[in-house]
Amino acid sequence: MSDHIVGGLVPPQSSRPRGRPPQAMPSQVHVAPRVRSARPGSARSPRTSLDGSGRASSEDVKQNLLHRVRAILAAQKAQPTPARVAAALRAEGALLGDAAVLEIVEALRREIVGFGVLEPLLALPGVTDVLVHGPEQVWIDRGHGLERTAVTFDDDAAVRRLAQRLAATADRRLDDATPFVDARLPDGTRFHAILAPVSTKGTCISLRLPRRKVYTLDELVRNGAVPRAGADLLGQVVAARLAFLVSGGTGAGKTTLLSTLLSMVPDHERLVLVEDSGELSPQHPNVVHLEARPPNVEGVGEITVRTLVRQALRMRPDRLVVGEVRGGEVVDLLSAMNTGHEGGCGTLHANSASEVPARVEALGVTAGLDRAAVHSQLAAAVDVVIHLVRARDGRRRVAELCVFERTSTGFVRALPAVTFGAQGQVSHGPGWSRLDDLLRHRGLGGLGGEPTP
C-alpha cells in the first residue's frame, strides 16, 4: 500500500496531540473536531491527567463530561439533542457555552448515527472504499491506490462500537461469539468487519460504497479503462448474445464493466440478476434482482446463490447473470448456459484469463462434478473471457479477450484472441479466428481481419 498520507498529514505516531484537529492543508480531508469517549462498560470516568500546575487539562475535563452525559442519556434512553445534553450538563453542575455543548452533541451523535467519524470520508468525490485497521489507521481508495487519512478513533472500543452498530442496521450479529460479518447496509454500502482479537492489531472495518452512476462504454473509453478497439469488440460480444465471464482480481472493476455491458442489452430482453450482495446496477428497464440471504441468529433462513440460480431459471430469463461466481452455483450456471439460455454471464476472481479454467474446475469439483465433466460443461457453455487488471497506480483496464479450446486430453485452455497493452497497444492472438467464427455464427459478419487501435 502507498505510504501517502491524505492531505500531507503526519502519521498518527507523531507528536501532534490526538484531541486537536490537524492544521488545514490544500488537499486535506477535513473532519470535525472530536471529543474522546470513554471505553464502554467502564465503571469510572476516563482517567484525568494533570498539567504542570496540578490542574486537570481542559481536554480531560471534556472527556469526563462526555462520559457522564453519555451515562445520563443512556439511563433516560434519550437521544443526544442539544436541549437534553444541556440539561444533563446542568445536572452535573457544568456550565458550558453553546459551542462546547454542540461539540458534545456531535460526538454523541456520531456514536449512534451514520458512519461516525468516517462520514466525511464517504462524502469525498471518487471514494470507492474506506478501510479501518484498528483505531490508528484509516485508508481510502479514490481509484489511484490506497491513501492513508488523518482520521483516527479514540481506541479500539470506539471502532468496535461503530462496527457493531453498522452490523445491527443490517440485522446481523457481531460479537465475541460471531466476530465477523459481511453484509449490505440499507444504503447499499458493502460492509465487512472482524473484531479483535481475531484481528490481532484491532478491529477492522471495510466499506465499499455503492456506485453513484453506471458508466457508458464511451465513458470507460475516455477514462482509459477500455481501448476504442476493445469497446467495439465488447459491443459485438453483447449484441451476438455470446456467453462470457468477466475475470480479474479484487477491485479490478469487474462489476463496473459488467453493469456497463448489461446496460447495452436491448430493452425487450429480460435480465435476471443473482448476487450474494447486490452490487450490479445496469441502466436497463427490464431487470429482476435476486439477492442471497445469510442465516439469522438462530442459524436458519439461509438462501444461497445456488438456490437463487435455480429459481431464476424458472423466471423466463433472456439473460441469466450471476454477479460473482464463487461456489457451487457454477454448476447451475454452466448447466443453464448449455440449455438454451444464451448471453449468460458473470464475474469470477482470477489472476489471469489463462487461470479461469482452473478456477472453474476447482469450484465445480467442490460442488460435486468430476474434472472431466467440469471442462466439458465449460467448453460448451462459455464463449469469451474478458479479463481486467489493476495496475500499481490503481488504474483499472481491460487487458485481453480470450476464447476456450479443447485440448487433446479433453481439458479446456484459454486462448488469447486480442490483447490490449497498458499504453493502448492492440495485438491479436491465436484465439482471434475462433472469436471471429463465434461472431459470424451469430450473424454479425465476423471481425473482418486483425483488430486496429
XYZ file of C-alpha atoms in Angstrom:
453
model
C 0.000 0.000 0.000
C 1.038 3.539 -0.592
C 2.736 5.461 2.198
C 0.938 8.615 1.099
C -0.967 10.409 3.861
C -4.098 12.189 2.643
C -3.600 15.922 2.953
C 0.109 15.537 3.625
C -0.533 14.978 7.323
C 1.915 13.232 9.576
C 1.141 9.672 10.648
C -0.648 9.167 13.982
C 2.583 8.246 15.785
C 3.813 11.831 15.525
C 3.805 14.235 18.450
C 0.627 16.044 17.358
C -1.956 15.857 20.176
C -4.683 13.425 19.218
C -7.512 15.601 20.505
C -6.900 18.537 18.141
C -7.913 18.810 14.512
C -4.974 18.801 12.081
C -3.807 22.040 10.545
C -5.593 22.622 7.241
C -3.707 21.731 4.087
C -4.827 22.325 0.483
C -5.856 18.690 -0.178
C -6.612 17.753 3.393
C -9.540 15.572 4.430
C -11.420 17.876 6.818
C -13.053 16.221 9.797
C -14.898 17.974 12.604
C -13.078 18.064 15.956
C -13.907 15.106 18.158
C -14.244 14.623 21.868
C -12.619 11.484 23.153
C -15.015 8.937 24.574
C -14.539 6.527 27.420
C -14.393 2.794 26.922
C -17.848 1.216 27.010
C -18.662 -0.635 30.180
C -16.141 1.322 32.222
C -17.369 1.927 35.771
C -15.410 5.125 36.194
C -14.809 8.283 34.254
C -11.787 8.474 31.973
C -8.512 8.924 33.789
C -7.675 12.575 34.345
C -4.138 13.795 33.732
C -2.675 16.871 35.381
C -0.954 19.731 33.635
C 2.143 21.412 35.008
C 0.127 23.347 37.622
C -1.524 20.243 39.045
C -4.903 21.016 37.429
C -6.818 18.706 35.109
C -6.407 19.643 31.453
C -9.417 21.045 29.569
C -9.379 18.022 27.230
C -9.684 15.615 30.158
C -12.469 17.713 31.676
C -14.374 17.358 28.396
C -13.776 13.618 28.393
C -15.167 13.324 31.910
C -18.205 15.387 30.980
C -18.787 13.300 27.856
C -18.650 10.122 29.917
C -21.143 11.431 32.464
C -23.528 12.870 29.870
C -23.483 9.581 27.985
C -24.399 7.723 31.186
C -27.284 10.108 31.940
C -28.732 9.877 28.423
C -28.347 6.081 28.428
C -30.300 5.861 31.700
C -33.011 8.077 30.204
C -32.929 6.209 26.855
C -32.853 9.661 25.256
C -31.380 10.935 22.009
C -28.468 13.411 22.314
C -30.331 16.565 21.320
C -28.797 19.923 22.294
C -31.549 20.513 24.887
C -31.079 17.132 26.549
C -27.294 17.423 26.548
C -27.547 20.914 28.102
C -29.935 19.571 30.778
C -27.560 16.706 31.553
C -24.660 19.145 31.862
C -26.665 21.317 34.252
C -27.448 18.235 36.308
C -23.704 17.665 36.576
C -23.147 21.250 37.626
C -21.293 22.115 34.416
C -21.957 25.387 32.642
C -20.608 25.406 29.092
C -21.075 27.711 26.150
C -23.133 26.822 23.113
C -20.070 25.744 21.096
C -18.939 23.259 23.766
C -22.452 21.832 24.123
C -22.740 21.355 20.368
C -19.339 19.672 20.308
C -20.531 17.098 22.844
C -23.791 16.667 20.931
C -21.837 15.977 17.729
C -19.528 13.494 19.476
C -22.523 11.568 20.854
C -24.423 11.766 17.573
C -21.512 10.222 15.689
C -21.622 7.263 18.063
C -25.245 6.398 17.236
C -25.952 7.760 13.737
C -24.456 7.112 10.295
C -20.832 6.123 9.795
C -19.436 8.145 12.690
C -16.050 9.762 12.103
C -15.896 8.051 8.697
C -18.818 10.092 7.366
C -16.680 12.892 5.816
C -14.528 10.322 4.003
C -17.522 8.647 2.395
C -18.642 12.029 1.070
C -15.357 12.699 -0.770
C -15.623 12.597 -4.591
C -14.416 9.382 -6.169
C -14.087 7.329 -2.973
C -14.877 3.660 -3.587
C -13.523 2.041 -0.409
C -12.922 3.068 3.204
C -10.752 0.692 5.235
C -10.219 0.825 9.010
C -7.316 -1.122 10.513
C -7.602 -0.597 14.253
C -8.033 2.837 15.846
C -4.905 4.411 14.343
C -5.218 3.634 10.620
C -7.974 4.678 8.215
C -7.388 4.350 4.476
C -9.413 5.317 1.418
C -9.312 4.386 -2.255
C -10.192 7.022 -4.841
C -9.179 4.933 -7.844
C -5.440 5.643 -7.602
C -4.404 3.177 -4.912
C -4.837 3.341 -1.151
C -4.249 6.634 0.669
C -3.873 6.955 4.417
C -6.026 9.636 6.055
C -5.593 11.687 9.194
C -8.797 10.274 10.697
C -8.365 8.159 13.835
C -10.558 6.648 16.546
C -10.113 7.168 20.274
C -9.441 3.481 20.905
C -10.359 0.046 19.601
C -13.555 0.088 21.665
C -14.759 3.011 19.531
C -14.068 1.045 16.318
C -15.876 -1.956 17.786
C -18.926 0.141 18.716
C -19.165 1.506 15.175
C -18.798 -1.972 13.639
C -21.481 -3.440 15.901
C -23.878 -0.580 15.226
C -23.445 -0.911 11.451
C -23.991 -4.673 11.730
C -27.187 -4.056 13.672
C -28.550 -1.829 10.891
C -28.192 -4.830 8.563
C -29.882 -7.126 11.130
C -26.655 -9.028 11.629
C -24.913 -10.196 14.761
C -21.359 -9.107 15.612
C -19.873 -10.070 18.975
C -17.231 -12.325 20.522
C -19.229 -15.438 19.574
C -19.573 -14.261 15.955
C -16.582 -11.937 15.479
C -17.000 -11.234 11.755
C -19.789 -10.092 9.468
C -20.306 -9.495 5.757
C -23.463 -7.611 4.834
C -25.036 -4.928 2.680
C -26.209 -1.869 4.591
C -29.585 -0.229 3.879
C -27.939 2.456 1.702
C -26.286 -0.214 -0.464
C -22.795 0.013 1.080
C -20.959 -3.317 1.258
C -19.841 -3.778 4.878
C -17.365 -6.227 6.351
C -15.940 -6.236 9.869
C -13.830 -8.521 12.006
C -13.294 -7.912 15.700
C -10.180 -8.036 17.845
C -8.525 -10.247 18.986
C -9.278 -12.321 15.867
C -7.848 -9.302 14.072
C -4.703 -9.095 16.139
C -3.990 -5.373 15.746
C -7.507 -4.109 16.337
C -10.984 -4.252 14.876
C -11.083 -3.964 11.077
C -13.886 -2.405 9.030
C -14.139 -2.482 5.239
C -16.716 -0.349 3.433
C -17.299 -0.472 -0.318
C -19.560 2.297 -1.491
C -22.322 1.632 -3.996
C -21.584 3.086 -7.400
C -23.120 6.513 -7.771
C -23.512 6.018 -11.519
C -23.257 3.410 -14.231
C -20.640 4.260 -16.838
C -21.345 4.019 -20.526
C -18.842 2.255 -22.740
C -17.807 5.605 -24.229
C -17.074 6.927 -20.731
C -14.908 3.897 -19.976
C -13.017 4.584 -23.202
C -12.434 8.195 -22.175
C -11.289 7.056 -18.725
C -8.745 4.694 -20.263
C -10.414 1.563 -18.876
C -11.322 0.253 -22.340
C -9.444 0.982 -25.607
C -11.595 2.053 -28.551
C -10.930 -1.205 -30.411
C -11.878 -3.083 -27.244
C -15.141 -1.165 -26.951
C -16.142 -2.221 -30.456
C -15.386 -5.870 -29.678
C -17.289 -5.793 -26.382
C -20.288 -4.292 -28.134
C -20.252 -7.157 -30.649
C -19.967 -9.760 -27.855
C -23.117 -8.352 -26.188
C -25.032 -7.967 -29.468
C -24.179 -11.538 -30.513
C -25.512 -12.889 -27.178
C -22.252 -14.717 -26.520
C -21.891 -16.197 -23.050
C -18.996 -14.568 -21.217
C -17.192 -14.295 -17.904
C -15.538 -11.108 -16.640
C -12.429 -12.104 -14.700
C -9.876 -10.191 -12.665
C -8.522 -9.622 -9.203
C -10.222 -7.854 -6.309
C -11.030 -4.239 -7.155
C -10.178 -4.640 -10.847
C -13.532 -3.213 -11.954
C -15.370 -6.435 -12.864
C -18.749 -5.309 -11.528
C -18.395 -1.856 -13.104
C -17.701 -3.318 -16.541
C -20.453 -5.927 -16.254
C -23.018 -3.251 -15.315
C -21.936 -1.265 -18.374
C -22.258 -4.244 -20.711
C -25.666 -5.228 -19.320
C -26.866 -1.674 -19.936
C -26.245 -2.302 -23.646
C -28.656 -5.257 -23.804
C -31.783 -4.469 -25.882
C -34.702 -3.215 -23.775
C -37.018 -6.081 -24.725
C -34.707 -8.689 -23.166
C -35.368 -9.730 -19.557
C -32.325 -9.734 -17.251
C -32.402 -11.840 -14.087
C -29.507 -10.958 -11.776
C -28.439 -13.255 -8.943
C -25.975 -11.895 -6.384
C -24.618 -12.675 -2.970
C -24.714 -8.960 -2.168
C -26.396 -6.613 -4.609
C -23.820 -4.543 -6.490
C -24.840 -4.694 -10.144
C -26.923 -1.725 -11.268
C -27.409 -1.807 -15.050
C -29.365 1.002 -16.661
C -31.991 -1.266 -18.160
C -35.816 -1.215 -17.946
C -36.334 -4.977 -17.613
C -34.269 -6.217 -14.656
C -35.085 -8.639 -11.840
C -32.693 -8.606 -8.864
C -32.363 -11.669 -6.622
C -30.106 -11.473 -3.567
C -28.892 -14.267 -1.300
C -29.685 -14.203 2.412
C -27.433 -15.426 5.231
C -28.821 -17.442 8.143
C -30.248 -15.477 11.061
C -29.032 -15.568 14.670
C -30.736 -18.943 15.168
C -28.898 -20.330 12.136
C -31.970 -20.705 9.912
C -33.433 -18.870 6.935
C -30.397 -19.033 4.655
C -30.981 -18.650 0.906
C -27.885 -19.421 -1.157
C -26.852 -18.099 -4.557
C -27.123 -21.635 -5.904
C -30.761 -21.827 -4.812
C -31.481 -18.486 -6.459
C -29.861 -19.560 -9.737
C -32.261 -22.481 -9.864
C -35.202 -20.181 -9.151
C -34.033 -17.720 -11.804
C -34.198 -20.432 -14.469
C -37.958 -20.618 -13.857
C -38.439 -16.870 -14.324
C -38.061 -16.833 -18.116
C -34.723 -15.018 -18.252
C -33.443 -13.854 -21.614
C -30.074 -13.443 -19.928
C -29.112 -15.063 -16.638
C -26.442 -13.139 -14.736
C -24.544 -14.281 -11.639
C -22.850 -11.281 -10.084
C -19.955 -13.271 -8.692
C -19.329 -16.972 -9.315
C -17.520 -18.312 -6.275
C -19.256 -21.516 -5.194
C -21.471 -24.395 -6.211
C -23.655 -22.078 -8.287
C -21.095 -22.507 -11.087
C -22.655 -25.918 -11.804
C -26.141 -24.479 -12.263
C -24.862 -21.522 -14.290
C -22.962 -23.783 -16.705
C -25.987 -26.052 -16.982
C -28.215 -23.064 -17.788
C -25.818 -21.828 -20.469
C -25.906 -25.290 -22.013
C -29.706 -25.480 -22.150
C -30.640 -22.629 -24.451
C -30.043 -19.608 -22.184
C -27.810 -17.566 -24.477
C -25.990 -14.456 -23.368
C -25.490 -15.595 -19.776
C -22.631 -14.003 -17.907
C -20.990 -13.420 -14.540
C -17.791 -12.365 -12.817
C -15.021 -14.578 -11.495
C -11.915 -13.897 -9.419
C -8.791 -14.949 -11.321
C -5.269 -13.591 -11.660
C -5.263 -14.099 -15.431
C -7.565 -15.352 -18.162
C -5.445 -18.488 -18.538
C -6.298 -19.417 -14.935
C -10.078 -19.254 -15.466
C -10.441 -22.960 -16.443
C -8.582 -23.980 -13.278
C -10.760 -21.680 -11.119
C -13.962 -23.047 -12.630
C -12.629 -26.581 -12.229
C -11.933 -26.039 -8.551
C -15.424 -24.649 -7.934
C -17.124 -27.389 -9.954
C -15.226 -30.247 -8.306
C -16.036 -28.822 -4.880
C -19.717 -28.792 -5.897
C -19.611 -32.488 -6.821
C -18.737 -32.660 -10.532
C -15.731 -34.620 -11.694
C -12.940 -32.833 -13.508
C -13.826 -34.073 -16.980
C -17.472 -33.021 -16.567
C -16.486 -29.520 -15.486
C -14.267 -28.995 -18.522
C -16.886 -30.436 -20.852
C -19.542 -28.077 -19.477
C -17.181 -25.100 -19.587
C -16.165 -25.689 -23.211
C -19.786 -25.874 -24.329
C -21.154 -23.066 -22.128
C -18.741 -20.112 -22.106
C -17.685 -18.370 -25.308
C -15.479 -15.482 -24.147
C -13.467 -14.386 -21.117
C -12.952 -10.651 -20.631
C -10.018 -10.134 -18.288
C -9.286 -6.939 -16.358
C -6.178 -5.887 -14.488
C -5.445 -3.244 -11.906
C -2.074 -1.517 -12.172
C 0.022 -0.445 -9.216
C -1.158 3.130 -9.664
C -4.755 1.932 -9.199
C -5.750 2.232 -12.854
C -8.194 -0.444 -13.981
C -8.390 -1.579 -17.593
C -9.417 -4.402 -19.914
C -6.271 -6.422 -20.655
C -7.473 -9.165 -23.013
C -10.315 -11.174 -24.514
C -9.882 -14.942 -24.605
C -11.771 -17.907 -26.015
C -11.671 -21.558 -24.935
C -10.221 -24.533 -26.797
C -10.443 -28.234 -26.010
C -7.029 -29.899 -25.910
C -6.242 -33.476 -26.951
C -6.700 -34.529 -23.316
C -10.259 -33.224 -23.299
C -9.497 -30.357 -20.942
C -10.030 -26.672 -21.699
C -7.413 -23.991 -22.100
C -7.810 -20.245 -22.695
C -6.512 -18.796 -25.967
C -5.898 -15.027 -26.165
C -7.953 -13.557 -29.001
C -6.840 -9.958 -28.527
C -4.544 -8.288 -26.015
C -4.521 -4.607 -25.026
C -1.306 -3.068 -23.711
C -1.028 -0.522 -20.933
C -0.472 2.251 -23.496
C -3.337 1.157 -25.732
C -1.383 -1.201 -27.988
C -3.593 -3.827 -29.643
C -2.436 -7.238 -30.810
C -4.284 -10.380 -31.885
C -3.547 -13.853 -30.625
C -4.185 -17.487 -31.587
C -7.834 -17.244 -30.499
C -8.648 -14.412 -32.933
C -10.051 -16.686 -35.645
C -12.120 -18.589 -33.078
C -13.717 -15.324 -31.853
C -14.332 -14.330 -35.483
C -16.120 -17.649 -36.086
C -18.303 -17.205 -32.989
C -19.469 -13.772 -34.145
C -20.080 -14.963 -37.725
C -22.122 -17.882 -36.414
C -24.378 -15.387 -34.583
C -24.923 -13.392 -37.764
C -22.693 -10.364 -37.067
C -20.437 -10.840 -40.083
C -17.268 -11.522 -38.121
C -14.354 -9.300 -37.252
C -13.017 -8.748 -40.765
C -9.321 -9.149 -40.130
C -6.950 -8.037 -37.410
C -8.055 -5.536 -34.763
C -6.974 -1.956 -35.186
C -6.172 0.516 -32.405
